[in-house]
PDB file of C-alpha atoms and ligand atoms in Angstrom:
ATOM      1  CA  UNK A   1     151.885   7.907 -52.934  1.00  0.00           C
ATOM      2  CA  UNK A   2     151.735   6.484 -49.586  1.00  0.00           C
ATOM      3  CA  UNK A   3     149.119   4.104 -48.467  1.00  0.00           C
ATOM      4  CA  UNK A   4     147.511   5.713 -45.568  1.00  0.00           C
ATOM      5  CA  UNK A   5     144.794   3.581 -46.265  1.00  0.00           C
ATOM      6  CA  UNK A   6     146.458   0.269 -45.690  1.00  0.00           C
ATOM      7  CA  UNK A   7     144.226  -1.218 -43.374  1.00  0.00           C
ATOM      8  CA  UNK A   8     147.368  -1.824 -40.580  1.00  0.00           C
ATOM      9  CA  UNK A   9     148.222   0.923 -39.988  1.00  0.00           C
ATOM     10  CA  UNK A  10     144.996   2.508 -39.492  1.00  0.00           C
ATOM     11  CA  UNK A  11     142.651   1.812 -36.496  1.00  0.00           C
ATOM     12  CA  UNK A  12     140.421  -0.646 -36.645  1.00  0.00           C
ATOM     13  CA  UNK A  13     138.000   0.165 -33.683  1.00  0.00           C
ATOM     14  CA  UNK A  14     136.266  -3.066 -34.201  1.00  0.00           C
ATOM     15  CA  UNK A  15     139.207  -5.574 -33.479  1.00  0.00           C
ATOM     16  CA  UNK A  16     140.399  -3.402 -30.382  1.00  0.00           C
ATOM     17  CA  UNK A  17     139.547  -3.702 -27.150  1.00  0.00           C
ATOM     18  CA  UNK A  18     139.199   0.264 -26.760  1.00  0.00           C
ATOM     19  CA  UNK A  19     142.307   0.723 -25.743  1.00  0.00           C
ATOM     20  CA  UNK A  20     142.952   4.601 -26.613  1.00  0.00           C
ATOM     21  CA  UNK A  21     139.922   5.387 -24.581  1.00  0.00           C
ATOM     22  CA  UNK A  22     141.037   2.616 -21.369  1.00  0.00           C
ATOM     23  CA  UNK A  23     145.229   3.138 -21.614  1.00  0.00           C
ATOM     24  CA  UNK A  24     145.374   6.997 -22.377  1.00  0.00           C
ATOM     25  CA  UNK A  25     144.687   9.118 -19.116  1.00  0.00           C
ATOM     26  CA  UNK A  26     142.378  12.521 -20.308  1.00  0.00           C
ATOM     27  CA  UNK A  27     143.026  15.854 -18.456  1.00  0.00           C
ATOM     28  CA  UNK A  28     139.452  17.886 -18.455  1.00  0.00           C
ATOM     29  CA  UNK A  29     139.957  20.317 -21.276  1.00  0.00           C
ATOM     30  CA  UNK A  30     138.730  21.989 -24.410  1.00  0.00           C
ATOM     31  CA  UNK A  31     139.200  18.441 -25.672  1.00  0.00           C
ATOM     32  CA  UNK A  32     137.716  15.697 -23.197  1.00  0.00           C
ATOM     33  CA  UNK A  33     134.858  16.982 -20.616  1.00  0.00           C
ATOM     34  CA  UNK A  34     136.235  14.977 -17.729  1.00  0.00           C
ATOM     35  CA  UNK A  35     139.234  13.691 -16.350  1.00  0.00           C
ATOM     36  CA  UNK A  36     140.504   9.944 -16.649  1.00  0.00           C
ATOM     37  CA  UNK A  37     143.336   8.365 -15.245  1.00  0.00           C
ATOM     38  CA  UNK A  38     145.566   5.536 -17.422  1.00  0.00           C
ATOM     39  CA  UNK A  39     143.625   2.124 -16.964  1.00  0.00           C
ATOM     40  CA  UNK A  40     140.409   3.507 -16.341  1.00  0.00           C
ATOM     41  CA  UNK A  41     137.439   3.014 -18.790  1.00  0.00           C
ATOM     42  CA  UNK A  42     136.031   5.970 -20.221  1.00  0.00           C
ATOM     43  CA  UNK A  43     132.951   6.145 -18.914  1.00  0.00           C
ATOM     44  CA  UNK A  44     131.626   6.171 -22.519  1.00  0.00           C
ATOM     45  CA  UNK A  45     132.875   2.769 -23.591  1.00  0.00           C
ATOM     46  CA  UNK A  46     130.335   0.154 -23.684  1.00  0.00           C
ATOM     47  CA  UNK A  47     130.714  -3.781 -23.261  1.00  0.00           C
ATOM     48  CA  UNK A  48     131.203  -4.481 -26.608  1.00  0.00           C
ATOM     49  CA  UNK A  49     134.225  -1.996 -26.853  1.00  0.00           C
ATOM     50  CA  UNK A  50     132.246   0.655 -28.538  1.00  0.00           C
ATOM     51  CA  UNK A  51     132.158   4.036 -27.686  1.00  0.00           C
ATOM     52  CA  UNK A  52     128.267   4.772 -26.635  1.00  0.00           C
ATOM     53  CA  UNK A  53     128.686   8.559 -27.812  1.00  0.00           C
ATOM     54  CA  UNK A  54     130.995   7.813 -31.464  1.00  0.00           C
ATOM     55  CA  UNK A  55     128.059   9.865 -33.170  1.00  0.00           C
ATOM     56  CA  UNK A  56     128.214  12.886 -30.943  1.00  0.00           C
ATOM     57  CA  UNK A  57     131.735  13.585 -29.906  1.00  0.00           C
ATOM     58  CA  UNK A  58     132.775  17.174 -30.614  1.00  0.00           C
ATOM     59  CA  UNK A  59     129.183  18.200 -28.779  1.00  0.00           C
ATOM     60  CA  UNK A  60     129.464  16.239 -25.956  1.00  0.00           C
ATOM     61  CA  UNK A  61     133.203  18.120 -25.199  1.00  0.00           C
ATOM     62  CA  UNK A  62     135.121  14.673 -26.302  1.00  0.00           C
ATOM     63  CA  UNK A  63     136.502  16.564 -29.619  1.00  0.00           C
ATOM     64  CA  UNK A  64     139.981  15.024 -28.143  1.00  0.00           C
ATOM     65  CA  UNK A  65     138.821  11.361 -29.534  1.00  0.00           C
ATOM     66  CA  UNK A  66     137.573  12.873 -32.568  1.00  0.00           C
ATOM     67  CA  UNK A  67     141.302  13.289 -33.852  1.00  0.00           C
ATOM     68  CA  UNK A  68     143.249  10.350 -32.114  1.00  0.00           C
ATOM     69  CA  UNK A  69     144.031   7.705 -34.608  1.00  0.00           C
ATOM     70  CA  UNK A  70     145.979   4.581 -33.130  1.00  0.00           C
ATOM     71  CA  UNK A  71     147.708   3.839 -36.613  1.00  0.00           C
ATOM     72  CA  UNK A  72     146.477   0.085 -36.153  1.00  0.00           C
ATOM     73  CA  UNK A  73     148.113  -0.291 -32.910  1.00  0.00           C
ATOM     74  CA  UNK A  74     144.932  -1.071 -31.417  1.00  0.00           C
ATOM     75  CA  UNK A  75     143.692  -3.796 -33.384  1.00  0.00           C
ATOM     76  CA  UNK A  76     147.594  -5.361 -33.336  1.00  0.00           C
ATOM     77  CA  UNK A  77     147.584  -5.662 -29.726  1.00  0.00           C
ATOM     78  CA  UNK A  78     144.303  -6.384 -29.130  1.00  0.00           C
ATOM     79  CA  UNK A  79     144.246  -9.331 -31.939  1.00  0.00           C
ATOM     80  CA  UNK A  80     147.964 -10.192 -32.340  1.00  0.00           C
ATOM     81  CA  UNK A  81     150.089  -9.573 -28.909  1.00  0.00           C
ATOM     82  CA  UNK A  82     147.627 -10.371 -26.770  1.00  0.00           C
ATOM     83  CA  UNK A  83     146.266 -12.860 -28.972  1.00  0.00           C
ATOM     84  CA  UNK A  84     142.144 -11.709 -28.648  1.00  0.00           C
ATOM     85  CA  UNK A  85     142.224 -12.200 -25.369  1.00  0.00           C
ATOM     86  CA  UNK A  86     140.754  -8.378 -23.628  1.00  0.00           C
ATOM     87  CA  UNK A  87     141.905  -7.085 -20.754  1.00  0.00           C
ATOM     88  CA  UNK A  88     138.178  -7.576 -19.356  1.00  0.00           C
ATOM     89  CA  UNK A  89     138.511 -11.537 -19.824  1.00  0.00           C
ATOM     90  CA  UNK A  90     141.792 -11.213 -18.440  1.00  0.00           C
ATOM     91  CA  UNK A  91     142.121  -8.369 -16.062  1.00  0.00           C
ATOM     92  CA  UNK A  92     145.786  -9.670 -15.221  1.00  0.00           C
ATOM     93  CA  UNK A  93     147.259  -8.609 -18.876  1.00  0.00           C
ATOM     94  CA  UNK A  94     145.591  -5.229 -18.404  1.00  0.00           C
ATOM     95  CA  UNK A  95     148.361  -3.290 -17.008  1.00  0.00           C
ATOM     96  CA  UNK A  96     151.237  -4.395 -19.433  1.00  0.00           C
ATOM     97  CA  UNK A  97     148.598  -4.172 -22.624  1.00  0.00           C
ATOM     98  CA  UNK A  98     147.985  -0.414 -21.232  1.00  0.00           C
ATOM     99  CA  UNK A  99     151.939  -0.274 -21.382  1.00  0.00           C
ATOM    100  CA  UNK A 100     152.553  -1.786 -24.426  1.00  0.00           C
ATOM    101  CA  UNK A 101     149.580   0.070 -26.135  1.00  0.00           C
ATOM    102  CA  UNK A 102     151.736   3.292 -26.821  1.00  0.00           C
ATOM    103  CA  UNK A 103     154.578   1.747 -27.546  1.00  0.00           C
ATOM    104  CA  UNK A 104     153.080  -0.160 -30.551  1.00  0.00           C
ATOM    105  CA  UNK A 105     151.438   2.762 -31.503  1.00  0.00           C
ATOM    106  CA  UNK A 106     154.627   4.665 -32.031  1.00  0.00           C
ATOM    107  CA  UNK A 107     156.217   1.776 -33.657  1.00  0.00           C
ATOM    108  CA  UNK A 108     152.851   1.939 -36.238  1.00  0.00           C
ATOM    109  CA  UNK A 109     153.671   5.979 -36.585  1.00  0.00           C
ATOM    110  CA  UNK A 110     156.951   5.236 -37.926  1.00  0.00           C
ATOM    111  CA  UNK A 111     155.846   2.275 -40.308  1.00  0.00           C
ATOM    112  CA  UNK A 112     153.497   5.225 -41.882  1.00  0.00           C
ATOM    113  CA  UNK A 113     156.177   7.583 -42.100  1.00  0.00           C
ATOM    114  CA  UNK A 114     158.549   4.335 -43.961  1.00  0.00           C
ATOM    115  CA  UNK A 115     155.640   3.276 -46.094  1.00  0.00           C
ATOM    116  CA  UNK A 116     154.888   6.981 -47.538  1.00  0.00           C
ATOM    117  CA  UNK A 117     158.589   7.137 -47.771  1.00  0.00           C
ATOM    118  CA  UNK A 118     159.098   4.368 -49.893  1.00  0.00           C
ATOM    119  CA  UNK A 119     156.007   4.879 -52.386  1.00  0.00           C
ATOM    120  CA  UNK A 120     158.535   8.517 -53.258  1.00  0.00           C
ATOM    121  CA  UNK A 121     160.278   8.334 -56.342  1.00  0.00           C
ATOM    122  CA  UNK A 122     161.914  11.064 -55.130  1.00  0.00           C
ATOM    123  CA  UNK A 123     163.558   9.281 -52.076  1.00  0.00           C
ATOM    124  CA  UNK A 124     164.972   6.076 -54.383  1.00  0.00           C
ATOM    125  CA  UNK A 125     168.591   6.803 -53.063  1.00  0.00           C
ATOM    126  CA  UNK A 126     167.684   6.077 -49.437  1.00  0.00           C
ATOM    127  CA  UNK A 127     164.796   3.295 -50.375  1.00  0.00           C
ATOM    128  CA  UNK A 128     167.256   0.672 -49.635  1.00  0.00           C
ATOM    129  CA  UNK A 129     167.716   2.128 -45.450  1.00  0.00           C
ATOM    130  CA  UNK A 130     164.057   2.774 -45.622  1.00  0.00           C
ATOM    131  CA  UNK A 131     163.225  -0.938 -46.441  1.00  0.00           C
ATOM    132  CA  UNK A 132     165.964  -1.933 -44.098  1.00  0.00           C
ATOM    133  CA  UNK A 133     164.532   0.410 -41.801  1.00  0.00           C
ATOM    134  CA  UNK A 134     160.429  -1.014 -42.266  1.00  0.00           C
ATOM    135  CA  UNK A 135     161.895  -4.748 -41.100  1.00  0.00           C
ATOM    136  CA  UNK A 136     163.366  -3.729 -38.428  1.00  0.00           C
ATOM    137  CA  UNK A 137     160.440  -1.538 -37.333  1.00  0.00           C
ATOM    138  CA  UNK A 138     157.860  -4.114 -38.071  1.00  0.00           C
ATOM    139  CA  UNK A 139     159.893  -6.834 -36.497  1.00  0.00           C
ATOM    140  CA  UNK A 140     159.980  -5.383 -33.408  1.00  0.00           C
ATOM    141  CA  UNK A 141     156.552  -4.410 -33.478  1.00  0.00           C
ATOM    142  CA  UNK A 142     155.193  -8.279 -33.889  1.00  0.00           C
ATOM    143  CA  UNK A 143     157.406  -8.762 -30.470  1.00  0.00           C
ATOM    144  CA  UNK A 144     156.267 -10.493 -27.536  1.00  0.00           C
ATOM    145  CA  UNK A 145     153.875  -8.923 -24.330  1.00  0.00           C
ATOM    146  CA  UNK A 146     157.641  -8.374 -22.450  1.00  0.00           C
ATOM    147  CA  UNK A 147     159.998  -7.025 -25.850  1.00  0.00           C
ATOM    148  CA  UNK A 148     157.508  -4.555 -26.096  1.00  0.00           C
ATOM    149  CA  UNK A 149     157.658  -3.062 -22.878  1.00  0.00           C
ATOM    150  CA  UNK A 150     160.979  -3.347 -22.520  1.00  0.00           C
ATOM    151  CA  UNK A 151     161.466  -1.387 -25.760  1.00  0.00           C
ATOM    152  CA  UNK A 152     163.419   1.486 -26.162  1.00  0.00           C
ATOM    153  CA  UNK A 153     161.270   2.928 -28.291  1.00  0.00           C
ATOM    154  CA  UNK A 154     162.917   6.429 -28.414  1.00  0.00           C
ATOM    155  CA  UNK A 155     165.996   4.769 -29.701  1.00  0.00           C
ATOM    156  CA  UNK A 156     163.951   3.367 -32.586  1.00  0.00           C
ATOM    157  CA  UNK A 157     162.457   6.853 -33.214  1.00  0.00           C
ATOM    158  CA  UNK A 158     166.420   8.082 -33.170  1.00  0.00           C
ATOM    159  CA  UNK A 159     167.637   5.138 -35.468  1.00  0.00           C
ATOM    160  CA  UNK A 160     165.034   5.828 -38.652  1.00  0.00           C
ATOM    161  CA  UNK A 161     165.406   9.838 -38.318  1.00  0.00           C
ATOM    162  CA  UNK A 162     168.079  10.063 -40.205  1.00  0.00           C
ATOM    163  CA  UNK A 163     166.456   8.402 -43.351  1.00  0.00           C
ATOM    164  CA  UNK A 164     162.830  10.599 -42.595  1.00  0.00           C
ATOM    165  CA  UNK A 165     165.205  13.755 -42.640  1.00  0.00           C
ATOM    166  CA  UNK A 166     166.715  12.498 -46.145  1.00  0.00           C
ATOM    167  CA  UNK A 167     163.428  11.769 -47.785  1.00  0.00           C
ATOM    168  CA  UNK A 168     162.349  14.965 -46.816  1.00  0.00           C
ATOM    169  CA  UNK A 169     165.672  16.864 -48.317  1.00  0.00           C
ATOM    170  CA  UNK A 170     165.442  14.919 -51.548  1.00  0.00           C
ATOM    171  CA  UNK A 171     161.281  15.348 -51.709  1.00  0.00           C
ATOM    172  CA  UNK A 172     161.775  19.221 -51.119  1.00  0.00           C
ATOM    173  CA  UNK A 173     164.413  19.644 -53.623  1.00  0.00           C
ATOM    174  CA  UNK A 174     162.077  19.227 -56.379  1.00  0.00           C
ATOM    175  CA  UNK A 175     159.856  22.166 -55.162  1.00  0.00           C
ATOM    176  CA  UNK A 176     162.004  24.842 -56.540  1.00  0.00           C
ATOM    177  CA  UNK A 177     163.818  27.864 -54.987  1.00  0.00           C
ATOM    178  CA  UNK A 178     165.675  27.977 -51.847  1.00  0.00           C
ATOM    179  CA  UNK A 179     165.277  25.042 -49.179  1.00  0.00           C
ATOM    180  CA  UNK A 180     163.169  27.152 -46.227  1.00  0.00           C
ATOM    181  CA  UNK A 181     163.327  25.631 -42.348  1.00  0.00           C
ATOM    182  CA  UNK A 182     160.525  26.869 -40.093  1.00  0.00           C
ATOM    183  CA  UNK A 183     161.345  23.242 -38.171  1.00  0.00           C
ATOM    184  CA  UNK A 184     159.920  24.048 -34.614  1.00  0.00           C
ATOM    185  CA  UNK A 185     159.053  27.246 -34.898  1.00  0.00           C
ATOM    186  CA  UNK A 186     156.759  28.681 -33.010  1.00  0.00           C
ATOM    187  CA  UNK A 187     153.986  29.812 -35.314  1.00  0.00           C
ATOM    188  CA  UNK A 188     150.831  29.782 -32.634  1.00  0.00           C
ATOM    189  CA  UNK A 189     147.853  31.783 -33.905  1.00  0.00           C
ATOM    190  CA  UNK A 190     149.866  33.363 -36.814  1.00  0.00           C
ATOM    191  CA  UNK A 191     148.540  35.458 -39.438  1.00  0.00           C
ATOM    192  CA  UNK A 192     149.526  33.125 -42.252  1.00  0.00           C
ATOM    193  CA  UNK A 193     147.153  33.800 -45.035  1.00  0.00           C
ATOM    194  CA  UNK A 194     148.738  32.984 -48.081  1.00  0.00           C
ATOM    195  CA  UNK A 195     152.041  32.419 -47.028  1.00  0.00           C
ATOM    196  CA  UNK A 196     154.381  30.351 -49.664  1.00  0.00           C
ATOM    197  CA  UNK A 197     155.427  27.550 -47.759  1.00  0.00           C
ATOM    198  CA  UNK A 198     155.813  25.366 -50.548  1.00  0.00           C
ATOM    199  CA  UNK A 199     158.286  22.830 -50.132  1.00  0.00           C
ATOM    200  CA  UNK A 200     159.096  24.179 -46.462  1.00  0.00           C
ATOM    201  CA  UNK A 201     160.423  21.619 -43.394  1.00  0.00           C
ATOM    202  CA  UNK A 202     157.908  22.815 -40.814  1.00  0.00           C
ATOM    203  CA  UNK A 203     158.284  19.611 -38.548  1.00  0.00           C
ATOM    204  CA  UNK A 204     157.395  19.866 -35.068  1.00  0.00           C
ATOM    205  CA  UNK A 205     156.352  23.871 -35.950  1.00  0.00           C
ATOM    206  CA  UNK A 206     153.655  25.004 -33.762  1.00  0.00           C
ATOM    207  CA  UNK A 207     150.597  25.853 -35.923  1.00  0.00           C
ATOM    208  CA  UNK A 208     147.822  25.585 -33.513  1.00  0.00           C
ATOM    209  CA  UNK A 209     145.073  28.076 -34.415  1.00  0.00           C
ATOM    210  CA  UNK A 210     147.078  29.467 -37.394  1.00  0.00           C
ATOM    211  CA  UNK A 211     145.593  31.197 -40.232  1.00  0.00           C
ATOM    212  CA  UNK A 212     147.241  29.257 -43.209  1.00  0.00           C
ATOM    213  CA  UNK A 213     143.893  29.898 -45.408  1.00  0.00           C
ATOM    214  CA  UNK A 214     144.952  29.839 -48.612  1.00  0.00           C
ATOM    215  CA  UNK A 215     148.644  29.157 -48.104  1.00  0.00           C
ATOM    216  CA  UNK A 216     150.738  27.247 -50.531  1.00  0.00           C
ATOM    217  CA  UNK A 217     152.366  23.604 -47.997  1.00  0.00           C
ATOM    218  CA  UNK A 218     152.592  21.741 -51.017  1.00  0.00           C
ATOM    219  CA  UNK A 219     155.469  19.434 -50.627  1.00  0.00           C
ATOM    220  CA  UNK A 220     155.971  20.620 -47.133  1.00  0.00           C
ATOM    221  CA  UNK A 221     156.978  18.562 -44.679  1.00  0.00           C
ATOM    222  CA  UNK A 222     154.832  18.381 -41.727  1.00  0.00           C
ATOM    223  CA  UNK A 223     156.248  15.606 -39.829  1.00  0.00           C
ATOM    224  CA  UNK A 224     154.956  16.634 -35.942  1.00  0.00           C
ATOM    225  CA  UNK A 225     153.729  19.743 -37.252  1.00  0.00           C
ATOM    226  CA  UNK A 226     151.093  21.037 -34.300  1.00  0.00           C
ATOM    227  CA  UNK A 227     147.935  21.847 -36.322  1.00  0.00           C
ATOM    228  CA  UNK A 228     145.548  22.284 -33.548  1.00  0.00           C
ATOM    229  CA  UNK A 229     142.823  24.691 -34.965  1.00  0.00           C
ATOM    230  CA  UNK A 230     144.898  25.895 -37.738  1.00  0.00           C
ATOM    231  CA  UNK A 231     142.944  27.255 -40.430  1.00  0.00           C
ATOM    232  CA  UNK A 232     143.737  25.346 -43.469  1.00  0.00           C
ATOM    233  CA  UNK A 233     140.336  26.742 -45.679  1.00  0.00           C
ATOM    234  CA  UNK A 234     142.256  26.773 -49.776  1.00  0.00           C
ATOM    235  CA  UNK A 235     145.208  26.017 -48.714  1.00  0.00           C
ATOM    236  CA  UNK A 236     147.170  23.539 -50.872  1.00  0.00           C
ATOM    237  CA  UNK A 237     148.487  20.507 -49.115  1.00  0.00           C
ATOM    238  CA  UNK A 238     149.521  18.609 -52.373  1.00  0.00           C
ATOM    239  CA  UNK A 239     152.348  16.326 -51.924  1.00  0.00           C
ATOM    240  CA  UNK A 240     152.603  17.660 -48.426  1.00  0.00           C
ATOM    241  CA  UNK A 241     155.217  15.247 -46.088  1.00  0.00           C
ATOM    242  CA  UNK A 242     154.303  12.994 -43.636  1.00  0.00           C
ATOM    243  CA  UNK A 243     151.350  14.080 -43.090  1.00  0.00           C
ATOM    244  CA  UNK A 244     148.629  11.981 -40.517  1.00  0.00           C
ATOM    245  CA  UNK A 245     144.726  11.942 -40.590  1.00  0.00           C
ATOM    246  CA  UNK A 246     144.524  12.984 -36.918  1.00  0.00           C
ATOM    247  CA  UNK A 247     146.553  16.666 -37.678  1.00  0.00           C
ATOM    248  CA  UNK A 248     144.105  17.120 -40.331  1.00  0.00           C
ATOM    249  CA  UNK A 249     141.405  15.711 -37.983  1.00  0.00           C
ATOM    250  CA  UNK A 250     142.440  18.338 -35.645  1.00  0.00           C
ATOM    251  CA  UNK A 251     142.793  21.399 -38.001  1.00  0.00           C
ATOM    252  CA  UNK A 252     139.915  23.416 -39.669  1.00  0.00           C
ATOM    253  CA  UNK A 253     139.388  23.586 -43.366  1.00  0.00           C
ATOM    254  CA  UNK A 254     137.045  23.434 -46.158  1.00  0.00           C
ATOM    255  CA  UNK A 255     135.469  21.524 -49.409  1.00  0.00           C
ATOM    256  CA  UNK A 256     138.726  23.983 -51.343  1.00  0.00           C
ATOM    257  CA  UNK A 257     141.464  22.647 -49.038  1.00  0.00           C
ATOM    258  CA  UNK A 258     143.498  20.509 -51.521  1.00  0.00           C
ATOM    259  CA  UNK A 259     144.815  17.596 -49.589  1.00  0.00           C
ATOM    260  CA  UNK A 260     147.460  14.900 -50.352  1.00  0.00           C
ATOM    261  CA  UNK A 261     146.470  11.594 -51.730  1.00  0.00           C
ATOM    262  CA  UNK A 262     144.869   9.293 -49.066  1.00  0.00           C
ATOM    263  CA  UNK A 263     143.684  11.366 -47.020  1.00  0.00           C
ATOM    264  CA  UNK A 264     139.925  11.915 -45.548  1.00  0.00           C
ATOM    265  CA  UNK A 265     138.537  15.397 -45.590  1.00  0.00           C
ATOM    266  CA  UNK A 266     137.335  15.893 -41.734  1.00  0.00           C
ATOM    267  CA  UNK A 267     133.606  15.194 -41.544  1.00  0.00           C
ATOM    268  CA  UNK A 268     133.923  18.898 -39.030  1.00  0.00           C
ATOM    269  CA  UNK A 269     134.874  21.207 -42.137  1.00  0.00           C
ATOM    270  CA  UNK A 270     132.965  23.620 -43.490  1.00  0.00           C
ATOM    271  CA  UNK A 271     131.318  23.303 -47.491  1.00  0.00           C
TER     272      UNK A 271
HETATM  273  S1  LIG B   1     134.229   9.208 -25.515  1.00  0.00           S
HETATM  274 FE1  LIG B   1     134.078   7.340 -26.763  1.00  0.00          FE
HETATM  275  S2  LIG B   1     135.863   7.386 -28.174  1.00  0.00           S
HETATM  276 FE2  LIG B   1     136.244   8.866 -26.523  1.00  0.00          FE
HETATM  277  S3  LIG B   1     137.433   7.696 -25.012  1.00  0.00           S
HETATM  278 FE3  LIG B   1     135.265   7.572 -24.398  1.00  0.00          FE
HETATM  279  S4  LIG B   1     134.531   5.675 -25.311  1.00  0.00           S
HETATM  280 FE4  LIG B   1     136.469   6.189 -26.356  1.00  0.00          FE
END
């Protein structure tokens, strides 16, 4: 199963220099109660790089930080690329640290994806791409300040596709009947109680505010999937693909909701 808890490729908030809540800008929504330009500490974010509010996010409007997870591109930049050195000791690497912030952090997304996809019996035929694949990925993410920001990092997305969209063929395979595709599809506030999705490719689907209580996702793959307020409350999320703490962080469930190995059940959902 894959190791969402390996410590890398998770955020550490206490080896970063807050950089989600200083490189991100916030528009004033549902999610964040004010706005914030790119390179502008959130007025929250104390000296020591702690957030003065962690305790009482989702009342204080700032539900938006409650489901952001770096991957470990946080503590990577702050510790490795930029060597410990913050942006407040050194306000002259602060611009190209907020640059090369995301960029890491999509380069950590994929090393999730090519971690869970190697733990997958399932996907031995493409293991030796996906290995392939995890050098190259890490490799570029241990570049310098500069390769980083010159990265095309959308090209690197585009290269280790192909193998994601195999793992998730050969994965879904096992789960019997006919191979469904709801990729993209616009599911927004759908009444999905119930629905067998098992073994489905929903990536990049649009599930926000869904009802999917009780639905059957095991060994769907989720890769993207937009989970915004979806109602997961019994559903079954077993073996579910590609899955990330911060759509779960953002959906609604309960103590019932059977989740995939690894994962936290959101502090938010109900008993
Ligand atoms: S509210 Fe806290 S966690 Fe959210 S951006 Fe501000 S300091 Fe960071």
């Amino acid at each position: 199963m894959p190791d969402t808890r390996d410590s890398a490729l998770r955020g550490d908030c206490a080896n970063c220099f807050g950089l989600c809540c200083v490189a991100l800008p916030f528009a004033k929504s549902a999610d964040f109660a004010v706005n914030k330009p790119s390179g502008e500490p959130c007025r929250n974010l104390q000296e020591d790089f702690r957030c003065g509010i962690h305790t009482r996010l989702r009342p204080s409007g700032f539900q938006g930080c409650t489901v952001y997870d770096c991957f470990g591109a946080g503590q990577r930049v702050s510790q490795v690329t930029f060597g410990g050195v913050s942006w407040r000791e050194a306000p002259e690497t602060a611009r190209q640290m907020y640059e090369v912030f995301p960029v890491v952090r999509q380069l950590h997304e994929l090393l999730r994806y090519l971690t869970e996809a190697l733990a997958l019996r399932t996907a031995r035929p493409v293991h030796a791409g996906l290995r392939a694949a995890l050098d190259r990925v890490e490799e570029l993410a241990a570049g310098t300040p500069d390769a980083l920001e010159k990265l095309d990092v959308a090209a690197v997305r585009a290269e280790v596709n192909p193998l994601l969209l195999r793992t998730s063929e050969l994965v879904r395979a096992t789960a019997g009947g006919r191979s469904k595709s709801r990729r993209g599809a616009d599911l927004i506030g759908k009444r999905l109680r119930g629905a067998k999705l098992r073994g489905t490719d929903l990536r990049g689907a649009l599930l926000i505010a869904a009802d999917l209580t009780g639905a059957d996702l095991s060994l769907a793959d989720l890769i993207g999937a937009d989970l915004r307020d979806a109602d997961l409350s019994d559903a079954d999320l077993t073996g579910a693909l590609f899955l990330t703490q911060p759509q779960l962080n953002s959906a609604r469930g309960n103590a019932a909701t059977r989740l995939p190995e690894g994962f936290d059940r959101p502090t938010h959902w109900t008993a």
